[in-house]
Amino acid sequence: MSRYITRLRMKRTYKWNGRPVGEDRKLKRQYYESMSISVEGKTQDATVSLGQYILIEGDDDDNPFVAQLLKLYTDDSGKKKTAVLQWFVRMCEVPHNKRKLLGRDPHPQEIFFYQDRSCDNEVDGETILGAVQIEYVPVEDPFPVGKSRDILFVKLLWDTKSFKALDPELMQPPQSPKSPPPSTRRPQIRALPTPDLSVMKRATSGILSRGSMSTGKMSSSEAESLHSASKLSAAKALSAKRRSRAVSGPHVRKKLDLCSPSKNMSRDDVLGEILDERAQKTLTSKLNTSPTGRISISIRLSPLNCNEESVSPLSSHSPDKPRMTAQDKDDSTSVFLGVQPIGDDDPEPLISTGRTPRKREATPRKAGLRGLKARTPSRRKDSAALREPALAALAEEEHEDSPVQTAATSRSKRKSAQLVSSRIKKQLNLLGNKIDLQSDGEDGDDDDCFVPAKIDLQSSSDEEEEAKIDSEDELIVKKRRGSGTSRSAEKTRVSARTPRKTPSKKTAPATPRTPRHATPSIPSRTVPARKPGNVLEEARARLHVSSVPESLPCREQEFQDIYNFVESKVIDGTGGCMYISGVPGTGKTATVHEVIRSLQQSAEQDEIPHFRFIEINGMKMTDPHQAYVQILQKLTDQKATPDHAAALLEKRFSAPAPKKETVVLLVDELDLLWTRKQNVMYNLFDWPTRRNARLVVLTIANTMDLPERIMINRVASRLGLTRMSFQPYTFKQLQQIITSRLNRVKAFEEDALQLVSRKVAALSGDARRCLDICRRATEICEHSGSQKNSSGLVGMSHVMEALDEMFSSSYIASIRCASVQEQLFLRAVIAEFRRLGLEEATFQQVFVQHQALCRVEGLQPVNVSEGLSVCQRLGSCRLLLLEGSRLDLFLRIRLNVSQDDVLYALKAD
Amino acid sequence: MSKRRSAALTEAQRVSLAQTLLRERLCHQKLPDRPVGLDSQYKHLLELLRRTAVHGESNSVLIVGPRGSGKTMLLGCVLRELMSLKEVQKNVLLVELNGLLQTDDKIALKEITRQLHLENVVGDKVFGSFAENLAFLLEALKKGDKSSSRPVLFVLDEFDLFAHHKNQTLLYNLLDVSQSAQTPVAVLGLTCRLDVLELLEKRVKSRFSHRQIHLFSSISFAQYVDVVRAQLSLPPDFPDPKFSEEWNHSVTKLCEEKSVEEILKRHFNASKDFRSLHSLLFLAVSRVSVSRSTLCEADLLEASRLISADSKANVLHGLSILELCLIIAMKHLNDTYDGEPFNFQMVHNEFKKFIQRKSHSIHKFEKPVVMKAFEHLLQLELVRPVDSGVCKVQREYQLMRLMLEHGQVMEALQRYPQCPTDVKQWALSAFG
C-alpha cells in the first residue's frame, strides 16, 4: 500500500475546478465542488470532488490517511484551501491496546469508519494525495477475495472506544448532483468494446517509440500477470535508454528504481498529449465521482480506439500487427470472460478484477515490489482460472470483438470511443502515475508478447538473471529479442533486489526476508514461582523495588504538577517540554509512569483525548543517535538507520498533516544523549515547538543544572523553563513509603523503621537503598528468628546489622583479616610515609622498612619477590594504590585508606 | 575381584594413584565438598539465589574478597547445591561473563545472547549491530515476568572491569532489570576490589542492592594446619586402604614436626589464601616417588624454597665476575649518592679504582669489554635506563638505575661459587 505520490518526490499544485458553488459571507468562505491536483511535469490533472474517498498525506508514506471529502472551501484570500473530511482509520492507527477489541485479525485492506467528535476534521487541502476506492462490506459478509490491493474495505465503525457495525447509510456513495444515474450510463459503456487499459497504453506507447516496439501484447492474461514486475523493470531500462528526456544511465535507473517520478512523468506527458488529441470534452468530474465500478469498464473501451486510430498506422513497422491487435482484443476478452460470472452479480468485483493487473503492476511506488512479490502467486492462480475461458474465447472469436458482456460490442463506434477515451484520460489522471508506470512496463517487452509465455512460465532462467546483473544494457537488448521466460526470472530478481536498493523503505512487515520482529523471550519455567509463605517473605516481596505500589506516597505535589502539565498539553493538542531532575532513587521515573498510567486511565474513560506514550532511556542505547531509531520504532514500528529515522521523525513532527493523537515522550537519563553538536537534544526539544507536532517531551536527569551545564544556548532555550526538581526523601517520607508498601503487613518494629529511614535520609535519601536495607533486615531476622525469642518482627538489632553490612567500610575488616606480612607491609608503608613526610613512597623504600619491621617482630625477613607479592595483593584489593609492577623496585605506593584507619585496624588486633 | 586387584596394585600404581588424586584436589579441578571457613557467606548466597530461583525475586550481590580467597569456589559450591534442588533444576538459566574476556559491552551482549540461546530466534540477525543487540536483549528480558519466566543468573567475574565499560551500559541494564518487574535475574559480581562501589556511576550504584558478601578469611594457624592435613590426606575410599592409612599417618606426623610447622607458619604469615598453599603442597606432592612413597619433611622444605625463592637470585648466579663487579660498583654508587641514577662512566671509574687499589685476582679489562658486560646487565634488566626511549645521550652517559636491593646483592655474593675474596671484601667495605 505504498504507491502514493510522496511529498519528497513530487511537487503538487492544487487548483479549484470551476467556480465556487456556494459562498458563506459570514465566514468569508467560498465552497467548491472539486479540486484538481496536478503533479509537476504532468499535463494531466487528477481531480477530487466532493463525496469522493481520498487519501490524505500522513506521517507514513505507505499508509496515508483515508477520508471522504465532504467540503472544499477557501477563505477570502483564496490562498488557503481547506477540506472538510470524514475520517477513516486503518488498523495501524487504532491504539495498540484497543486493537484486540476487534476480536479477529483485521483484513489487510480493512479500514474503519472513524467517529470521534474530538478529532479535527478540517485539513489543509494541499495534503490531499488523490482518490482511493472504498468498498462497504456488510458486517456478516466475508471480505471479498481476489481483489485489488488498492480497494479498501469498510465494515465497522470505530468510535475510539469500540468497534461497531457500520450503518450502510453512512457509507452511501454521495451522489454528485451532476452525475447522471448509473443506469443511464451503463448501456453506453457496455456498448463499447472492452479491451484492456494496458493494451491501450501499449498502443500509445507504440506510437511513441516509433516502431521500436510493436504494440502487440501478451497473449494471455496469465503471462501478463506473471510478468508484471519484470515488465516494469525492463520497461524502465528501456525507457531510460530510449528517452533522453529522462536522465539515462543505469545508475540513475538504479536509484530511481521502479518508481522514478521523472520517467513516469515524461511518459505521462506523452501519453497525455496523445490522449489530448483525441479527447474532446471532459466528462471528468462526473466520472470521477461515479462509482468505482465504471472506471475499469471505461478503461476497457479504449484499446479498440487506440488500435484503430494509432496503432494501425504503425503496422508497417511490424508485420505481425494485425494479429497482435487481435490478440489484444482477445486478451481483454479473456479477462472479461473469466470474470464475468462475478461481474454479473455485482459490478464491483468485476471491476476490481479487471483493474487488478494494472493496479498491481503500478504498485511499485515505494514498497511496491514487496507487494508484487507477495501477491504474484495468488494472481497466478487467478489468471489460471481465467485462462480456459480466455482460450475458448480466442478460438471462437478470432479477430472479432468479444461479445463478452451483456451487450455486443461494435468496433466502429468512433464517437463513443472518443467519448470514452476522454474518460480514460480522466481516469488516468485519477489513477495518477500508477497506470503510466504500468504502461512503461508493458511497452518494455512488447517483443516477447507473441511468445505464449504461459508455456514455460515457471522455468526461470538463471543465467539470464545473472547476465542481467552483470550488464544491464546488454540484457535489455537480449530481453527485447528474448523469450518471455526471461521475464519471470527478471521478476524474481527485481523482487529480490528491491529491499536492498531502497533501504528507506519501511515495509518491514511485508519483506519477510528476515523476521525482524521476532519475539525474543526468556523461556518460561517449568515449575511456577513459589508464592511468599510467611509474613517476612510477604514483606520482602512488597519491599522489592520492582513491586509497583498502589500509589506513590510523598510525591503528590510532583505528581500533580506533571499530571497537570501533560494533561493540559494533551487536551490542547499542543506540545511542550519538561525537565525533571533529582538524585537517583527519588522516584522520578516512577512518578512519570504513575502520571501516564492515570492519564491513560482517564483517556480510556474519554475524559481526555487519546495519546501515545513512548519511553526511551539514554542508558539503554548504545549511541545518542539511536534515540531516533527507538522513537521511530516505538511510534510506527519501522526500522531505520539513525539518520533516516531522524528525517522521518522530523517530517512527522513538522508536517501539517492531521494527527490523531498527541505523543508523550519520556526521555530518561537525558545527559547521555549529549553529543558534541547536541543535535539529538536539539531535535528532541525543537519538535514540540512545531505547530503541528503535538509532542510532549518529559526529560529526566540527575543534575538540576544540566541545561546550564552541558547544553548550548539554543538547546537550553528550547527546553524552556518548565523544570521540576525531586528533592531527596526526608526520613518521614521514607518511613511513609515503607509503611505504605508494607500495607498493614506487620513485619517491622516502629523503631526499626525509623532507624532505617533516618539513616538513609541522612546519607542519600535514596528510596531504593531504604527498601534494600529493609529487605536485608527481614532476611537477617528470618535467620536469627529461629534461635531467638522475639516477636518475629524485624527489630533494631536486625536493622543495625543490615545497615552495618551495607554502609560500613570493608577496609578495616579486610585489614584485620589480612595476613601478618600484609599487615607489616602496611605498617611499613605508614612508617616510610612518616619518615619521608610524603604520602607516597617507592617499593624499595617501603621494603627496607618492611624488613626492619620483620626483624623487630622476630620474623624471618622476606625477600624482594615475597615482598612484592604482598604488595601486589594489597594493591589488588585497593588498600594500596600502585603503579604498574613493571617498575619493580621503583613502583610508587600510596595508601587508599587513611593512615588512621590502618592504624586503628592494626591496633585493635 | 576388587580385592585381587587391590592386591595386584603395585607400589608404583598406588603412588601414582595417590598423586593423581591429590593433584586434582590441589589444582582446583574439583570443588571441595564445602568451602572452608565461609559458612555464613555460603548460607547467605545460597539463600539469596534460592529465592531468585524459587520465588522469582530479583537480586544483585557482590562477592568481594582478595585474590585466592575462594570467591569462585564459593559460588561454584552454591550453584552446585542450588542445581541439585529439584525445584530449581532446569528452571534456571546461567550466564557467566568474565571481565577479562568480555572487554566491552558489545562482546558481553553477544556472549549473553549466545548463552541464553536466543540467537536462534532470529538467525544471524541478532548479531547485527550493537544497538540492535542491546535492544533485542532488553526486549527479551522485558518480556518475562516474575512468576512465569525462568530466572537468569548473571555471573560477572572480575566485576570491576565491567565498570570500565563505556557508560556502564551493561551494568545499568542488568541492574535495572533486577530492580524492575521483568524477568527475574540475579546479578552476581565477583571482584577483589574493595572500592568497587566507588567505580559505579551514581545511577548504576543506586540500582545495585548494595549487598556485598565479603570473603575475609580469619582462620587461625591451627586451622590452617588442619586444612593442610585435610588436603594431603587420602580419602577413605582409596582403593588400597593400607596404603592410604600409612599415607595419612605420615601426613599427620609430618604436620606435627617442628620444621614443617615453621614452613607453614611462614606461608601462613605471607598469605592466608589457600591458593598459594596449594601451590606449595603441589610441589611437595610432586616430589613423592616410588622410592620414597610418603611425603617427608625434605619435600616440603624444598617446595618452600622453590616457592619463596627470589626471582633475581638465579639471574645473579649466572653472572660473570666482571658483571658482578660492576653490580658491586653500582651498589657503592647507590650508597654514596643515595639512590641517585648513575651512568656507565661512573660505574667504570668505580670499577677502575677497585682494580687499581687491591685487585689481585682480577686482571684489567678493556673499556669495550666492560661496556659489553654492562650491556648484558642492561639486557637482563638488572640495570634499567631512567628515561627509556631518550637516546640523544651517548650510551656511556645514559642515566641508569640498579634494579637490585642491597640485600639481594649481598646474598648473591654469599652464594656465588668461588667468588674471589677481594671482591667479597670490596662489596662489604663501606666505601669503594
mmCIF file of C-alpha atoms in Angstrom, chain A residues 469-669:
data_model
loop_
_atom_site.group_PDB
_atom_site.id
_atom_site.type_symbol
_atom_site.label_atom_id
_atom_site.label_comp_id
_atom_site.label_asym_id
_atom_site.label_seq_id
_atom_site.Cartn_x
_atom_site.Cartn_y
_atom_site.Cartn_z
ATOM 1 C CA ILE A 469 23.090 -8.259 -13.113
ATOM 2 C CA ASP A 470 26.337 -8.169 -14.969
ATOM 3 C CA SER A 471 25.380 -5.879 -17.755
ATOM 4 C CA GLU A 472 22.054 -4.331 -17.720
ATOM 5 C CA ASP A 473 22.090 -2.803 -21.132
ATOM 6 C CA GLU A 474 23.112 -5.914 -22.838
ATOM 7 C CA LEU A 475 20.317 -7.723 -21.289
ATOM 8 C CA ILE A 476 17.844 -5.192 -22.293
ATOM 9 C CA VAL A 477 18.690 -5.917 -25.854
ATOM 10 C CA LYS A 478 18.552 -9.554 -25.154
ATOM 11 C CA LYS A 479 15.300 -9.242 -23.466
ATOM 12 C CA ARG A 480 13.728 -7.454 -26.285
ATOM 13 C CA ARG A 481 14.561 -10.290 -28.564
ATOM 14 C CA GLY A 482 14.421 -12.925 -25.993
ATOM 15 C CA SER A 483 11.782 -15.217 -24.892
ATOM 16 C CA GLY A 484 9.121 -14.457 -22.442
ATOM 17 C CA THR A 485 10.598 -16.712 -19.884
ATOM 18 C CA SER A 486 13.257 -14.281 -19.035
ATOM 19 C CA ARG A 487 10.645 -12.153 -17.565
ATOM 20 C CA SER A 488 9.870 -14.441 -14.768
ATOM 21 C CA ALA A 489 13.488 -14.606 -13.923
ATOM 22 C CA GLU A 490 13.680 -10.941 -14.133
ATOM 23 C CA LYS A 491 10.812 -10.590 -11.831
ATOM 24 C CA THR A 492 12.320 -12.670 -9.167
ATOM 25 C CA ARG A 493 15.401 -10.707 -9.465
ATOM 26 C CA VAL A 494 13.607 -7.470 -9.123
ATOM 27 C CA SER A 495 11.745 -8.508 -6.111
ATOM 28 C CA ALA A 496 14.839 -9.843 -4.543
ATOM 29 C CA ARG A 497 16.735 -6.766 -5.285
ATOM 30 C CA THR A 498 14.348 -4.193 -4.162
ATOM 31 C CA PRO A 499 14.802 -4.444 -0.458
ATOM 32 C CA ARG A 500 18.441 -3.794 -0.916
ATOM 33 C CA LYS A 501 18.036 -0.962 -3.251
ATOM 34 C CA THR A 502 15.555 1.019 -1.359
ATOM 35 C CA PRO A 503 16.597 0.799 2.202
ATOM 36 C CA SER A 504 14.485 3.757 3.003
ATOM 37 C CA LYS A 505 11.502 1.664 2.517
ATOM 38 C CA LYS A 506 9.880 0.973 5.770
ATOM 39 C CA THR A 507 7.966 -2.032 4.866
ATOM 40 C CA ALA A 508 9.368 -4.313 7.428
ATOM 41 C CA PRO A 509 6.257 -6.355 7.947
ATOM 42 C CA ALA A 510 5.946 -7.319 4.351
ATOM 43 C CA THR A 511 9.521 -8.075 3.454
ATOM 44 C CA PRO A 512 9.807 -11.416 5.046
ATOM 45 C CA ARG A 513 13.490 -11.732 4.350
ATOM 46 C CA THR A 514 14.329 -11.858 7.972
ATOM 47 C CA PRO A 515 11.804 -11.913 10.736
ATOM 48 C CA ARG A 516 12.733 -8.614 12.146
ATOM 49 C CA HIS A 517 10.075 -8.603 14.712
ATOM 50 C CA ALA A 518 10.903 -11.961 16.038
ATOM 51 C CA THR A 519 9.891 -12.099 19.611
ATOM 52 C CA PRO A 520 12.813 -12.946 21.754
ATOM 53 C CA SER A 521 11.922 -14.195 25.121
ATOM 54 C CA ILE A 522 13.350 -15.962 28.049
ATOM 55 C CA PRO A 523 11.973 -19.458 28.170
ATOM 56 C CA SER A 524 9.349 -19.939 30.766
ATOM 57 C CA ARG A 525 9.883 -22.043 33.803
ATOM 58 C CA THR A 526 8.513 -25.460 34.270
ATOM 59 C CA VAL A 527 7.630 -25.060 37.897
ATOM 60 C CA PRO A 528 5.762 -21.887 38.735
ATOM 61 C CA ALA A 529 7.393 -19.490 41.106
ATOM 62 C CA ARG A 530 6.532 -20.057 44.684
ATOM 63 C CA LYS A 531 4.416 -17.518 46.449
ATOM 64 C CA PRO A 532 5.673 -15.932 49.633
ATOM 65 C CA GLY A 533 4.964 -18.205 52.550
ATOM 66 C CA ASN A 534 5.162 -16.189 55.727
ATOM 67 C CA VAL A 535 4.901 -12.628 56.883
ATOM 68 C CA LEU A 536 8.540 -11.873 56.376
ATOM 69 C CA GLU A 537 8.578 -13.249 52.881
ATOM 70 C CA GLU A 538 5.455 -11.314 52.096
ATOM 71 C CA ALA A 539 7.042 -8.186 53.441
ATOM 72 C CA ARG A 540 10.141 -8.839 51.412
ATOM 73 C CA ALA A 541 8.156 -9.231 48.251
ATOM 74 C CA ARG A 542 6.376 -5.993 48.924
ATOM 75 C CA LEU A 543 9.575 -4.202 49.718
ATOM 76 C CA HIS A 544 11.259 -5.193 46.493
ATOM 77 C CA VAL A 545 11.880 -2.143 44.390
ATOM 78 C CA SER A 546 10.265 -3.789 41.415
ATOM 79 C CA SER A 547 6.897 -4.269 43.045
ATOM 80 C CA VAL A 548 4.700 -1.477 41.856
ATOM 81 C CA PRO A 549 2.968 0.242 44.734
ATOM 82 C CA GLU A 550 -0.678 1.146 44.554
ATOM 83 C CA SER A 551 0.213 4.752 44.866
ATOM 84 C CA LEU A 552 3.322 6.795 45.211
ATOM 85 C CA PRO A 553 3.264 8.488 48.562
ATOM 86 C CA CYS A 554 5.211 11.657 49.239
ATOM 87 C CA ARG A 555 5.269 12.726 45.618
ATOM 88 C CA GLU A 556 1.765 14.083 45.485
ATOM 89 C CA GLN A 557 2.816 17.587 44.591
ATOM 90 C CA GLU A 558 5.187 16.487 41.868
ATOM 91 C CA PHE A 559 2.616 14.072 40.581
ATOM 92 C CA GLN A 560 0.053 16.818 40.359
ATOM 93 C CA ASP A 561 2.407 19.181 38.583
ATOM 94 C CA ILE A 562 3.425 16.685 35.963
ATOM 95 C CA TYR A 563 -0.125 15.499 35.588
ATOM 96 C CA ASN A 564 -1.405 18.991 35.001
ATOM 97 C CA PHE A 565 1.351 19.719 32.553
ATOM 98 C CA VAL A 566 0.795 16.664 30.428
ATOM 99 C CA GLU A 567 -2.954 16.785 30.697
ATOM 100 C CA SER A 568 -3.155 20.362 29.564
ATOM 101 C CA LYS A 569 -0.905 19.668 26.629
ATOM 102 C CA VAL A 570 -2.883 16.634 25.637
ATOM 103 C CA ILE A 571 -6.165 18.447 25.876
ATOM 104 C CA ASP A 572 -4.946 21.460 23.984
ATOM 105 C CA GLY A 573 -3.226 19.351 21.434
ATOM 106 C CA THR A 574 -0.067 21.375 21.801
ATOM 107 C CA GLY A 575 3.452 20.406 22.591
ATOM 108 C CA GLY A 576 5.900 21.172 25.341
ATOM 109 C CA CYS A 577 8.984 20.152 27.242
ATOM 110 C CA MET A 578 9.537 19.491 30.863
ATOM 111 C CA TYR A 579 12.773 18.826 32.656
ATOM 112 C CA ILE A 580 12.747 16.714 35.776
ATOM 113 C CA SER A 581 15.824 16.405 37.904
ATOM 114 C CA GLY A 582 16.697 14.668 41.116
ATOM 115 C CA VAL A 583 19.254 12.343 42.610
ATOM 116 C CA PRO A 584 18.832 8.640 41.881
ATOM 117 C CA GLY A 585 16.134 6.822 43.759
ATOM 118 C CA THR A 586 13.858 9.762 44.324
ATOM 119 C CA GLY A 587 11.001 8.443 42.253
ATOM 120 C CA LYS A 588 11.312 10.489 39.092
ATOM 121 C CA THR A 589 10.639 7.764 36.603
ATOM 122 C CA ALA A 590 8.109 6.104 38.844
ATOM 123 C CA THR A 591 6.165 9.325 39.215
ATOM 124 C CA VAL A 592 6.092 9.944 35.483
ATOM 125 C CA HIS A 593 4.905 6.419 34.886
ATOM 126 C CA GLU A 594 2.243 6.904 37.501
ATOM 127 C CA VAL A 595 1.123 10.089 35.784
ATOM 128 C CA ILE A 596 0.954 8.359 32.449
ATOM 129 C CA ARG A 597 -0.950 5.480 33.943
ATOM 130 C CA SER A 598 -3.616 7.672 35.374
ATOM 131 C CA LEU A 599 -3.762 9.779 32.244
ATOM 132 C CA GLN A 600 -4.233 6.684 30.184
ATOM 133 C CA GLN A 601 -6.973 5.657 32.507
ATOM 134 C CA SER A 602 -8.787 8.898 32.031
ATOM 135 C CA ALA A 603 -8.182 8.688 28.322
ATOM 136 C CA GLU A 604 -9.857 5.350 28.346
ATOM 137 C CA GLN A 605 -12.801 6.863 30.090
ATOM 138 C CA ASP A 606 -12.784 9.556 27.447
ATOM 139 C CA GLU A 607 -12.100 12.370 29.806
ATOM 140 C CA ILE A 608 -9.166 13.455 27.746
ATOM 141 C CA PRO A 609 -8.148 12.714 24.183
ATOM 142 C CA HIS A 610 -6.104 9.672 23.492
ATOM 143 C CA PHE A 611 -2.366 9.909 23.364
ATOM 144 C CA ARG A 612 0.613 7.720 22.706
ATOM 145 C CA PHE A 613 3.247 7.192 25.351
ATOM 146 C CA ILE A 614 6.781 6.463 24.295
ATOM 147 C CA GLU A 615 9.718 5.938 26.554
ATOM 148 C CA ILE A 616 13.378 5.978 25.754
ATOM 149 C CA ASN A 617 16.295 5.730 28.093
ATOM 150 C CA GLY A 618 19.692 7.182 27.388
ATOM 151 C CA MET A 619 21.311 4.314 29.207
ATOM 152 C CA LYS A 620 19.505 1.730 27.174
ATOM 153 C CA MET A 621 21.001 2.745 23.912
ATOM 154 C CA THR A 622 24.444 2.423 22.607
ATOM 155 C CA ASP A 623 24.719 5.770 20.976
ATOM 156 C CA PRO A 624 22.763 9.010 21.343
ATOM 157 C CA HIS A 625 21.622 8.850 17.754
ATOM 158 C CA GLN A 626 19.926 5.579 18.457
ATOM 159 C CA ALA A 627 17.291 7.680 20.174
ATOM 160 C CA TYR A 628 15.778 8.464 16.795
ATOM 161 C CA VAL A 629 15.676 4.836 15.839
ATOM 162 C CA GLN A 630 13.985 3.864 19.050
ATOM 163 C CA ILE A 631 11.434 6.642 18.919
ATOM 164 C CA LEU A 632 10.586 5.835 15.355
ATOM 165 C CA GLN A 633 10.302 2.198 16.067
ATOM 166 C CA LYS A 634 8.044 2.691 19.013
ATOM 167 C CA LEU A 635 5.991 5.229 17.157
ATOM 168 C CA THR A 636 5.488 3.467 13.873
ATOM 169 C CA ASP A 637 7.156 0.091 14.181
ATOM 170 C CA GLN A 638 9.564 0.953 11.449
ATOM 171 C CA LYS A 639 13.221 0.257 11.431
ATOM 172 C CA ALA A 640 15.602 2.747 10.018
ATOM 173 C CA THR A 641 19.100 3.989 10.312
ATOM 174 C CA PRO A 642 19.563 6.862 12.741
ATOM 175 C CA ASP A 643 19.851 9.454 10.001
ATOM 176 C CA HIS A 644 16.859 8.240 8.153
ATOM 177 C CA ALA A 645 14.873 7.881 11.340
ATOM 178 C CA ALA A 646 15.715 11.454 12.208
ATOM 179 C CA ALA A 647 14.485 12.598 8.831
ATOM 180 C CA LEU A 648 11.276 10.649 9.160
ATOM 181 C CA LEU A 649 10.607 11.950 12.623
ATOM 182 C CA GLU A 650 11.409 15.443 11.533
ATOM 183 C CA LYS A 651 8.861 15.049 8.803
ATOM 184 C CA ARG A 652 6.317 13.546 11.079
ATOM 185 C CA PHE A 653 6.567 16.230 13.657
ATOM 186 C CA SER A 654 6.703 19.137 11.302
ATOM 187 C CA ALA A 655 4.213 18.030 8.704
ATOM 188 C CA PRO A 656 0.923 19.866 8.860
ATOM 189 C CA ALA A 657 -0.886 16.644 8.206
ATOM 190 C CA PRO A 658 -3.616 15.845 10.661
ATOM 191 C CA LYS A 659 -2.562 13.886 13.652
ATOM 192 C CA LYS A 660 -4.979 11.990 15.641
ATOM 193 C CA GLU A 661 -3.216 11.763 18.929
ATOM 194 C CA THR A 662 -0.658 13.523 20.997
ATOM 195 C CA VAL A 663 2.607 11.776 21.645
ATOM 196 C CA VAL A 664 4.060 11.879 25.129
ATOM 197 C CA LEU A 665 7.747 11.106 25.040
ATOM 198 C CA LEU A 666 9.671 10.279 28.164
ATOM 199 C CA VAL A 667 13.408 10.669 27.823
ATOM 200 C CA ASP A 668 15.138 9.101 30.773
ATOM 201 C CA GLU A 669 18.806 9.747 31.542
#
